[in-house]
mmCIF file of C-alpha atoms in Angstrom:
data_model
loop_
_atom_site.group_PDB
_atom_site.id
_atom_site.type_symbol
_atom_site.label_atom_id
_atom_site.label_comp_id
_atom_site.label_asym_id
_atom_site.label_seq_id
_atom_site.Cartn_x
_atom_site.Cartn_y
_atom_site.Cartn_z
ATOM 1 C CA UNK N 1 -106.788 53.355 -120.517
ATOM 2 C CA UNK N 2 -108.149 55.162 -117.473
ATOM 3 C CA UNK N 3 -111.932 53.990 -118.536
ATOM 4 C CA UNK N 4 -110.609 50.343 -118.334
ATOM 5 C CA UNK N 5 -108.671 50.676 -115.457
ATOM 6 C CA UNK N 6 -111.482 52.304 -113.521
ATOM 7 C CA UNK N 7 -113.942 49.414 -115.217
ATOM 8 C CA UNK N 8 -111.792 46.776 -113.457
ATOM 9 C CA UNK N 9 -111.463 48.181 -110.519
ATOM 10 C CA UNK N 10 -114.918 48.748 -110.154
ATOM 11 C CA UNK N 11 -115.486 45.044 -111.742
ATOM 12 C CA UNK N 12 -113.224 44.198 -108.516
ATOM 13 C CA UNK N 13 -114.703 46.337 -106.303
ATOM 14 C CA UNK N 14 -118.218 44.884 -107.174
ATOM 15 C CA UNK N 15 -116.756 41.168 -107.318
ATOM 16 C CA UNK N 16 -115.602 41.814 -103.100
ATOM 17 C CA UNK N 17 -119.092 43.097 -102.469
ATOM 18 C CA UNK N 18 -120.810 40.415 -103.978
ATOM 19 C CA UNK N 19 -118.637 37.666 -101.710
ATOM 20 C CA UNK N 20 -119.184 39.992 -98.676
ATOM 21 C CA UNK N 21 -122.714 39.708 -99.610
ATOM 22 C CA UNK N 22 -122.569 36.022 -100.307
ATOM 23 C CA UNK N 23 -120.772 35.564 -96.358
ATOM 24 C CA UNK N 24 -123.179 37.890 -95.248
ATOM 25 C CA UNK N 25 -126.295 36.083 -96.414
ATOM 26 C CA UNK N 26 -124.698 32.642 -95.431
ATOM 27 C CA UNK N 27 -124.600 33.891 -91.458
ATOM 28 C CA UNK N 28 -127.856 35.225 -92.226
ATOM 29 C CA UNK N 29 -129.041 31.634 -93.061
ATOM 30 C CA UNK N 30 -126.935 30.170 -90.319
ATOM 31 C CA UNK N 31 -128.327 32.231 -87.466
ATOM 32 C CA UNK N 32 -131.947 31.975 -88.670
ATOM 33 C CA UNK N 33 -131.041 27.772 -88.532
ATOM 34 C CA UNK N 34 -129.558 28.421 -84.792
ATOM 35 C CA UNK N 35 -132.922 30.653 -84.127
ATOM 36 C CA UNK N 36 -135.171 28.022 -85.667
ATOM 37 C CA UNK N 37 -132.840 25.137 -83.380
ATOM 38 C CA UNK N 38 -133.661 27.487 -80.030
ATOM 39 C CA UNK N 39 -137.330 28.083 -80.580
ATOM 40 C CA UNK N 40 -137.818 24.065 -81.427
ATOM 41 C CA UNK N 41 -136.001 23.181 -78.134
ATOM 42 C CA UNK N 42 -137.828 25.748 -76.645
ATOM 43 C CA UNK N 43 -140.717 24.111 -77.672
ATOM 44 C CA UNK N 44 -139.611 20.997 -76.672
ATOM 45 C CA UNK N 45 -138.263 22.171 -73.031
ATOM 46 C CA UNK N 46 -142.118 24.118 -72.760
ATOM 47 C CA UNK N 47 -143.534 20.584 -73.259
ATOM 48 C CA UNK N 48 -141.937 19.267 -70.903
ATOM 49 C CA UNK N 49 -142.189 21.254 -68.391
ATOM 50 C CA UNK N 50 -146.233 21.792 -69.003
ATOM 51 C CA UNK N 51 -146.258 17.545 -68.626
ATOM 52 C CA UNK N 52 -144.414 17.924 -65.766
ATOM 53 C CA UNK N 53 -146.457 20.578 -64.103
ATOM 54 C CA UNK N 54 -149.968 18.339 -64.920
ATOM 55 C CA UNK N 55 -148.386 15.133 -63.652
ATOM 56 C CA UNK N 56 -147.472 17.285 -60.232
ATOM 57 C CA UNK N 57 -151.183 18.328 -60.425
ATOM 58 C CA UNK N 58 -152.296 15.368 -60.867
ATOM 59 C CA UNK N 59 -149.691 13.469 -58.073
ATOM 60 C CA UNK N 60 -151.341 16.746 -55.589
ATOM 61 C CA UNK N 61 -154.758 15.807 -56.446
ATOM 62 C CA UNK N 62 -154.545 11.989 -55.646
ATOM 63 C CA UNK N 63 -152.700 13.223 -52.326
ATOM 64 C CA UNK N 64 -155.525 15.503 -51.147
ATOM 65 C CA UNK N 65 -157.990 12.734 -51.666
ATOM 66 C CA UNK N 66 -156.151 10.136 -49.970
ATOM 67 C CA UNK N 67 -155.890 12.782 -47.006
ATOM 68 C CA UNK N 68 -159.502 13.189 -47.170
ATOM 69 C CA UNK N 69 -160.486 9.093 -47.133
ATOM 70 C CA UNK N 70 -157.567 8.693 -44.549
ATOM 71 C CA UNK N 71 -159.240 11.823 -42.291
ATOM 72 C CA UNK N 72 -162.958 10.123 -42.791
ATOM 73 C CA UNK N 73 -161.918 7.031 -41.415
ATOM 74 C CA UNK N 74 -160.561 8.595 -38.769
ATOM 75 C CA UNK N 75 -163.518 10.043 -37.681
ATOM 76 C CA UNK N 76 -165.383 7.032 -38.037
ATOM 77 C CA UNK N 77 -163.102 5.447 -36.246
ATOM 78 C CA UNK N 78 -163.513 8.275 -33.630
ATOM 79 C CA UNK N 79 -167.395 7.743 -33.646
ATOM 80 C CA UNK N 80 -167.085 4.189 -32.776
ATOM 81 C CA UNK N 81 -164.813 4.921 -29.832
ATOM 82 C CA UNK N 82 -167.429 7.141 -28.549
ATOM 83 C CA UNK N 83 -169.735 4.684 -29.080
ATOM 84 C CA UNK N 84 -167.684 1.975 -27.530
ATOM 85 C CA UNK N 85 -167.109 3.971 -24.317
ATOM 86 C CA UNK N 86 -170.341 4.984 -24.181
ATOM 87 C CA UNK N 87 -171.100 0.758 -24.042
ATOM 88 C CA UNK N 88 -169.248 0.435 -21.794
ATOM 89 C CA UNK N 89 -169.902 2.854 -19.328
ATOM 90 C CA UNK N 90 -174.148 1.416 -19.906
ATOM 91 C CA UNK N 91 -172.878 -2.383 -18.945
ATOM 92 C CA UNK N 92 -170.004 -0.854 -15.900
ATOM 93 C CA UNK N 93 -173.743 0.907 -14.887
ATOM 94 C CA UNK N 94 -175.131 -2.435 -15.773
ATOM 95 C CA UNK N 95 -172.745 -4.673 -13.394
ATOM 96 C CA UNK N 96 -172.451 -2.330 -10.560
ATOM 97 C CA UNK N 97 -176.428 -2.160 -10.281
ATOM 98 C CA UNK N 98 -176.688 -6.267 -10.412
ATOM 99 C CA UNK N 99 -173.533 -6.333 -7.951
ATOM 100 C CA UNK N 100 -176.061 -4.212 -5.050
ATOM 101 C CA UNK N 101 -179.256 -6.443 -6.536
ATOM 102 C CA UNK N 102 -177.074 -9.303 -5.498
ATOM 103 C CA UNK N 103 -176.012 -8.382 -2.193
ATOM 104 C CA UNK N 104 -179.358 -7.040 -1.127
ATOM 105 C CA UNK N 105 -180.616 -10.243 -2.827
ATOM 106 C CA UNK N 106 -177.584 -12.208 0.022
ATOM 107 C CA UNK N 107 -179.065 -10.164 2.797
ATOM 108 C CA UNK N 108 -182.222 -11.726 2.366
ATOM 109 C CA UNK N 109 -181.512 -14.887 2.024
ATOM 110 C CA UNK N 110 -179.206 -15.058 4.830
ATOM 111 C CA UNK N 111 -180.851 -12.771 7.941
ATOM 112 C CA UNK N 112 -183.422 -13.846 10.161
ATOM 113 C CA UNK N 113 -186.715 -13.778 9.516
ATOM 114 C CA UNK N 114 -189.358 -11.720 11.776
ATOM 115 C CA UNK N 115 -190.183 -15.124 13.356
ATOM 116 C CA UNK N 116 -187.017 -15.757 14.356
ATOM 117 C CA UNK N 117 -185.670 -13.031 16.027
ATOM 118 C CA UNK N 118 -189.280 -13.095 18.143
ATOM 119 C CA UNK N 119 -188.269 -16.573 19.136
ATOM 120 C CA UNK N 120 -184.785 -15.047 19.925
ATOM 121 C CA UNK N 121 -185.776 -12.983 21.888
ATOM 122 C CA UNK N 122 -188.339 -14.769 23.883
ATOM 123 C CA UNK N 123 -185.375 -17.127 24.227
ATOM 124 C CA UNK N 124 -183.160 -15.151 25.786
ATOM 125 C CA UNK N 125 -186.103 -13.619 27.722
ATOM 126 C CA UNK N 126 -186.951 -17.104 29.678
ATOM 127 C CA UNK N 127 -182.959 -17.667 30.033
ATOM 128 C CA UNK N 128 -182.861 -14.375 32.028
ATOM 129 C CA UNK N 129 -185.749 -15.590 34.199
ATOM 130 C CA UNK N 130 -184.748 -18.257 35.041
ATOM 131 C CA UNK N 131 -180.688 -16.953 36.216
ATOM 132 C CA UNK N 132 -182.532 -14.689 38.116
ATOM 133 C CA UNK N 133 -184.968 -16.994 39.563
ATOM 134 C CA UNK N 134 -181.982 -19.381 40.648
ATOM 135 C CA UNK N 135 -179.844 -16.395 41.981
ATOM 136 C CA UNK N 136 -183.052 -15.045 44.348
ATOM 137 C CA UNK N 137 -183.531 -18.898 45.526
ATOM 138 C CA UNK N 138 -187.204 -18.452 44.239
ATOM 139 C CA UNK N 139 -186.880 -21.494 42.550
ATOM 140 C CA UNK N 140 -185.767 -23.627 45.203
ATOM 141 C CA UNK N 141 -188.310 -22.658 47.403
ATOM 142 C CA UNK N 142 -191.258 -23.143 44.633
ATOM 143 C CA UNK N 143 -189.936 -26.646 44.439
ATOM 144 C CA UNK N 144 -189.960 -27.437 48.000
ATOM 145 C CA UNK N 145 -193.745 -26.465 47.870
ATOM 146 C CA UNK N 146 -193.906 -28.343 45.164
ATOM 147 C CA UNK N 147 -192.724 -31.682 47.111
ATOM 148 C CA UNK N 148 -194.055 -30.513 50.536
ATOM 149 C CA UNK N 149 -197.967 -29.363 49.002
ATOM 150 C CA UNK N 150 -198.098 -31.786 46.686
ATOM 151 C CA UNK N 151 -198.998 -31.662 42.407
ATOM 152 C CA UNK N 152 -201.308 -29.079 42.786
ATOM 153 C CA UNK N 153 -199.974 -26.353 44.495
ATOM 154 C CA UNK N 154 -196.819 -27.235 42.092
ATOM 155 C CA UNK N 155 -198.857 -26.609 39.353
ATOM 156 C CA UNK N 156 -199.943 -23.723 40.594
ATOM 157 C CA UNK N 157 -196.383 -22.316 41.401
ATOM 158 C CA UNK N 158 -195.810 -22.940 38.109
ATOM 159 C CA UNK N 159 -198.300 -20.749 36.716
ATOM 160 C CA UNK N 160 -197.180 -18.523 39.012
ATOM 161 C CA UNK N 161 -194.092 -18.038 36.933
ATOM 162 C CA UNK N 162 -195.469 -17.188 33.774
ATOM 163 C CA UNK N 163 -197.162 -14.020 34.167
ATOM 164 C CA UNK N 164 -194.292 -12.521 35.771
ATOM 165 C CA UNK N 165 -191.725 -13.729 32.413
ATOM 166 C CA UNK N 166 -194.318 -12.186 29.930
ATOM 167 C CA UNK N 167 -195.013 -8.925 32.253
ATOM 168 C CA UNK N 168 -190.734 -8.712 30.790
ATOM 169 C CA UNK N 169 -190.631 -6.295 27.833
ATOM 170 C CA UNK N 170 -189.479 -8.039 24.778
ATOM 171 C CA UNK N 171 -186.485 -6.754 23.451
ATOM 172 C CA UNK N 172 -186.421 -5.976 20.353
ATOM 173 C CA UNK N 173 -183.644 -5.965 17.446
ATOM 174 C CA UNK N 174 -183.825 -2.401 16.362
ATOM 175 C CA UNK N 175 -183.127 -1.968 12.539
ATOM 176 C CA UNK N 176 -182.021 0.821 10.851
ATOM 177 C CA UNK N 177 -184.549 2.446 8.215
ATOM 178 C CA UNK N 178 -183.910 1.964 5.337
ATOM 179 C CA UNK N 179 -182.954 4.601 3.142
ATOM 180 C CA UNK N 180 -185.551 6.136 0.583
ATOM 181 C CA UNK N 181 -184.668 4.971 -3.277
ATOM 182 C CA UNK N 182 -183.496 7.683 -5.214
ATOM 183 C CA UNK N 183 -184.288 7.630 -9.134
ATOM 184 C CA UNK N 184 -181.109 8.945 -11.075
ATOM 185 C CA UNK N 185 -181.260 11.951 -12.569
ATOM 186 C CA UNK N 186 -181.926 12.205 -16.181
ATOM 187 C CA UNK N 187 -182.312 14.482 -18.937
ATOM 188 C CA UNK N 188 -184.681 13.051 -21.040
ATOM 189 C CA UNK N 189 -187.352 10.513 -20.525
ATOM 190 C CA UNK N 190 -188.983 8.804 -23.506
ATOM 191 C CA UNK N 191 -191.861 6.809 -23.317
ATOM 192 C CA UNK N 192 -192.772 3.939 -25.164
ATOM 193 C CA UNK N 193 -196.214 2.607 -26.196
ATOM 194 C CA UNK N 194 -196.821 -1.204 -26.124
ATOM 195 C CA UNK N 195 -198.309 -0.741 -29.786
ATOM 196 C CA UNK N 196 -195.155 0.811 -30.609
ATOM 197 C CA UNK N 197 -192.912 -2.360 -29.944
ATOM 198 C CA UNK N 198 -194.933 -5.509 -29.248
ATOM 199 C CA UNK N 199 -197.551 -6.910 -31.542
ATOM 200 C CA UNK N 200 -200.352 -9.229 -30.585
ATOM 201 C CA UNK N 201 -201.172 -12.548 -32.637
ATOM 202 C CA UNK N 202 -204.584 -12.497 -34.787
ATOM 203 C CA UNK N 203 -207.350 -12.891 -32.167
ATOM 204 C CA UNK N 204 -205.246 -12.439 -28.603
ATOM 205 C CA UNK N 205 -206.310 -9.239 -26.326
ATOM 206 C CA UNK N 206 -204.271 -8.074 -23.549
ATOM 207 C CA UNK N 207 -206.007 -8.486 -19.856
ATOM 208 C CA UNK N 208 -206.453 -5.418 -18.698
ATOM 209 C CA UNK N 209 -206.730 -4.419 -15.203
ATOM 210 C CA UNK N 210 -208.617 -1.047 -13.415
ATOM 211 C CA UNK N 211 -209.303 -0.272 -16.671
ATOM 212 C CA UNK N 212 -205.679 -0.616 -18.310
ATOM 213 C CA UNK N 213 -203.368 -3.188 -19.952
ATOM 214 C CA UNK N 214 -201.506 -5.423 -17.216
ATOM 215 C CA UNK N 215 -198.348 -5.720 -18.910
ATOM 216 C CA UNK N 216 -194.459 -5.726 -16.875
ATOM 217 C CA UNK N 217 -193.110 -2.286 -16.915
ATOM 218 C CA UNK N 218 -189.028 -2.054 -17.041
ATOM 219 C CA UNK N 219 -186.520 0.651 -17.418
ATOM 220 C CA UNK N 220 -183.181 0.781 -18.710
ATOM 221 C CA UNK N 221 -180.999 4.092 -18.372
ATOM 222 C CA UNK N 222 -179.339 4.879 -21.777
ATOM 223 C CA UNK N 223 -175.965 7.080 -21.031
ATOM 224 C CA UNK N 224 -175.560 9.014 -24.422
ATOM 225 C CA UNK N 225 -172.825 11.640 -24.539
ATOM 226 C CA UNK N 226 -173.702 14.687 -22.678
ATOM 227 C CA UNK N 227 -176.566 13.658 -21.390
ATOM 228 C CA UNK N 228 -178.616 11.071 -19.864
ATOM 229 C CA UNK N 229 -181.919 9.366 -21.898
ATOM 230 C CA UNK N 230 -184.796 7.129 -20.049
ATOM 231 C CA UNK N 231 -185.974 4.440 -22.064
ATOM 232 C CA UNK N 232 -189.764 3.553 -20.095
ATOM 233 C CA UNK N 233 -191.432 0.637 -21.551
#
């Protein structure tokens, strides 16, 4: 009796344990599932987040380089300011030097000419003989002679006159001198050779003259940035 008693109770005993095992084993298998679950979302959040981080690389990359072709054009852009100012100070240069051509060209044209002023002046020379003649009464009494002594000792009374308006000094206009041309001042001065920009047809020579070429010689004055370049031609 007490051998089969303790068998079944052991029997029992060993039945529990088996369905503790059996629960046991079954959380076993559902944690590993849950486990298994985590590490494939893992997986799956990883993913994601690695795409994400490229397409941010990516997005950063495409910024810098529209930085860089927005910051080149800007100093192109830059460069043709310069350039543009620099234009326009050459042709300001330009107009203000044709402005003083033109009114030293006006002056000229318009002022008297050596032969005038003499004959100006010899003008008013005679007119200030002959106001002083007429105030003295010199030439009332040379024409009494004249009536009284007859054509020849007029026409020598007349004669008379002469000497004594030319012995007058001649007076003069006095002009200023004018004032010495000054080169600018420049930096630089390059010269070019006529082989270097103009080309002769087949058979043509250029005349020379004392031994050299007689060609036109201009300048130009080419304001670069900073300093000052003369083109000589």
């Amino acid at each position: 009796m007490i051998d089969e008693r303790a068998y079944e109770l052991l029997c029992c005993q060993l039945g529990l344990a088996n369905e503790e095992k059996a629960g046991l084993r079954k959380q076993v298998n559902e944690l590993i599932a849950r486990l298994k679950a985590i590490e494939e979302s893992n997986k799956e959040n990883s993913k994601a987040l690695v795409d994400t981080i490229n397409d941010l690389k990516e997005s950063l990359e495409k910024q810098s380089s529209t930085v860089e072709h927005y910051r080149k054009e800007m100093e192109l852009m830059r460069k043709q300011l310069e350039a543009k100012d620099e234009v326009n100070m050459m042709l300001a240069n330009e107009i203000s030097n044709l402005r003083l051509q033109l009114e030293g060209s006006r002056k000229h044209r318009f002022g008297r000419t050596s032969e005038q002023r003499r004959l100006l002046n010899n003008r008013n020379i005679d007119k200030s003989a002959m106001e002083k003649s007429e105030y003295d009464g010199s030439g009332k009494k040379g024409d009494d002679d004249n009536k009284t002594d007859g054509n020849g000792t007029g026409s020598n009374t007349s004669s008379g006159n002469v000497p004594a308006q030319n012995c007058r000094p001649s007076r003069k206009k006095e002009t200023a001198p004018r004032a010495t041309k000054t080169r600018l001042k420049v930096d630089k001065v390059i010269v070019h050779e006529i082989e270097d920009y103009y080309q002769l047809p087949d058979g043509a020579r250029l005349m020379k003259r004392n031994g050299m070429a007689d060609v036109w010689e201009y300048r130009f004055i080419e304001h670069v940035h900073a300093h000052n370049v003369e083109h000589v031609y």
